[in-house]
Tab-separated table of C-alpha atoms in Angstrom:
chain	number	residue	atom	x	y	z
A	1	UNK	CA	15.596	-15.706	10.909
A	2	UNK	CA	18.297	-13.426	9.470
A	3	UNK	CA	17.733	-14.771	5.964
A	4	UNK	CA	14.152	-13.460	6.088
A	5	UNK	CA	15.537	-9.932	6.397
A	6	UNK	CA	17.293	-10.212	3.028
A	7	UNK	CA	16.313	-7.764	0.270
A	8	UNK	CA	15.720	-10.775	-1.996
A	9	UNK	CA	12.797	-11.925	0.162
A	10	UNK	CA	10.916	-8.602	0.208
A	11	UNK	CA	9.517	-8.706	-3.365
A	12	UNK	CA	8.021	-12.131	-2.650
A	13	UNK	CA	6.478	-10.769	0.542
A	14	UNK	CA	5.058	-7.750	-1.298
A	15	UNK	CA	3.556	-10.000	-3.978
A	16	UNK	CA	1.972	-12.272	-1.354
A	17	UNK	CA	0.689	-9.254	0.562
A	18	UNK	CA	-0.832	-7.836	-2.637
A	19	UNK	CA	-2.637	-11.120	-3.305
A	20	UNK	CA	-3.934	-11.130	0.275
A	21	UNK	CA	-5.158	-7.525	0.015
A	22	UNK	CA	-6.946	-8.327	-3.260
A	23	UNK	CA	-8.619	-11.309	-1.587
A	24	UNK	CA	-9.700	-9.185	1.393
A	25	UNK	CA	-11.107	-6.564	-0.982
A	26	UNK	CA	-12.939	-9.228	-3.016
A	27	UNK	CA	-14.636	-10.667	0.071
A	28	UNK	CA	-15.499	-7.139	1.253
A	29	UNK	CA	-16.865	-6.454	-2.245
A	30	UNK	CA	-19.132	-9.493	-1.919
A	31	UNK	CA	-20.267	-8.159	1.463
A	32	UNK	CA	-21.125	-4.839	-0.183
A	33	UNK	CA	-23.300	-6.654	-2.714
A	34	UNK	CA	-24.952	-8.680	0.061
A	35	UNK	CA	-23.710	-11.966	-1.395
A	36	UNK	CA	-21.337	-13.007	1.402
A	37	UNK	CA	-24.153	-13.907	3.799
A	38	UNK	CA	-27.940	-13.864	3.986
A	39	UNK	CA	-27.596	-11.513	6.965
A	40	UNK	CA	-27.234	-7.828	6.071
A	41	UNK	CA	-25.741	-7.139	9.495
A	42	UNK	CA	-23.103	-9.864	9.070
A	43	UNK	CA	-22.309	-8.565	5.570
A	44	UNK	CA	-21.795	-5.068	6.973
A	45	UNK	CA	-19.687	-6.186	9.954
A	46	UNK	CA	-17.416	-8.458	7.891
A	47	UNK	CA	-17.193	-5.912	5.057
A	48	UNK	CA	-16.310	-3.137	7.495
A	49	UNK	CA	-13.609	-5.220	9.205
A	50	UNK	CA	-12.055	-6.437	5.945
A	51	UNK	CA	-12.118	-3.102	4.150
A	52	UNK	CA	-10.820	-1.293	7.236
A	53	UNK	CA	-7.867	-3.681	7.326
A	54	UNK	CA	-6.853	-2.492	3.831
A	55	UNK	CA	-7.719	1.162	4.522
A	56	UNK	CA	-10.857	1.272	2.337
A	57	UNK	CA	-13.841	2.994	4.005
A	58	UNK	CA	-16.485	0.266	3.610
A	59	UNK	CA	-19.733	2.224	3.901
A	60	UNK	CA	-18.546	5.089	1.688
A	61	UNK	CA	-17.245	2.573	-0.855
A	62	UNK	CA	-20.511	0.597	-0.737
A	63	UNK	CA	-22.568	3.734	-1.414
A	64	UNK	CA	-20.294	4.818	-4.252
A	65	UNK	CA	-20.229	1.303	-5.694
A	66	UNK	CA	-24.037	1.082	-5.732
A	67	UNK	CA	-24.141	4.359	-7.668
A	68	UNK	CA	-21.567	2.926	-10.074
A	69	UNK	CA	-23.737	-0.142	-10.712
A	70	UNK	CA	-26.851	1.990	-11.118
A	71	UNK	CA	-25.085	4.095	-13.769
A	72	UNK	CA	-22.545	1.642	-15.166
A	73	UNK	CA	-20.907	2.958	-18.363
A	74	UNK	CA	-23.223	5.979	-18.462
A	75	UNK	CA	-21.115	8.786	-19.926
A	76	UNK	CA	-22.385	11.448	-17.511
A	77	UNK	CA	-23.471	9.620	-14.358
A	78	UNK	CA	-20.960	6.812	-13.764
A	79	UNK	CA	-18.570	8.156	-11.149
A	80	UNK	CA	-16.068	5.320	-11.577
A	81	UNK	CA	-15.451	5.537	-15.306
A	82	UNK	CA	-15.469	8.949	-16.976
A	83	UNK	CA	-14.996	8.836	-20.745
A	84	UNK	CA	-13.600	11.804	-22.625
A	85	UNK	CA	-15.053	13.107	-25.854
A	86	UNK	CA	-13.280	12.363	-29.114
A	87	UNK	CA	-12.408	16.061	-29.457
A	88	UNK	CA	-10.842	16.136	-26.002
A	89	UNK	CA	-9.007	12.870	-26.627
A	90	UNK	CA	-7.536	14.132	-29.905
A	91	UNK	CA	-6.346	17.331	-28.200
A	92	UNK	CA	-4.481	15.391	-25.488
A	93	UNK	CA	-0.732	14.841	-25.727
A	94	UNK	CA	0.507	11.296	-26.304
A	95	UNK	CA	1.730	11.186	-22.708
A	96	UNK	CA	-1.704	12.230	-21.412
A	97	UNK	CA	-3.375	9.615	-23.602
A	98	UNK	CA	-1.067	6.929	-22.250
A	99	UNK	CA	-1.616	7.913	-18.614
A	100	UNK	CA	-5.360	8.286	-19.126
A	101	UNK	CA	-5.641	4.521	-19.454
A	102	UNK	CA	-2.715	3.299	-17.353
A	103	UNK	CA	-2.525	5.572	-14.296
A	104	UNK	CA	-3.987	4.050	-11.112
A	105	UNK	CA	-5.807	7.326	-10.393
A	106	UNK	CA	-8.152	9.553	-12.418
A	107	UNK	CA	-6.683	12.269	-14.625
């Protein structure tokens, strides 16, 4: 069991854990859309358990996600994707432009 504590093994574990977390989120996402089961209650219970296991608040996410779908790609109302005007974009530094589209959080 000592070989499992090697620093070489950890990146493989992190990769596998990331894949698992993505899978748990994807199933929870299907629950939020009501496509996991015909039962709304089962969708909510499974979605809550799965999203809680990856520290995503299921009901708050589901509400926000429904708003996102209702306003998808709308420049003013989509809360997930917020475009910037051309004027604002041109005034941004190159570093800000790069991070605008690569950072895992909104700028």
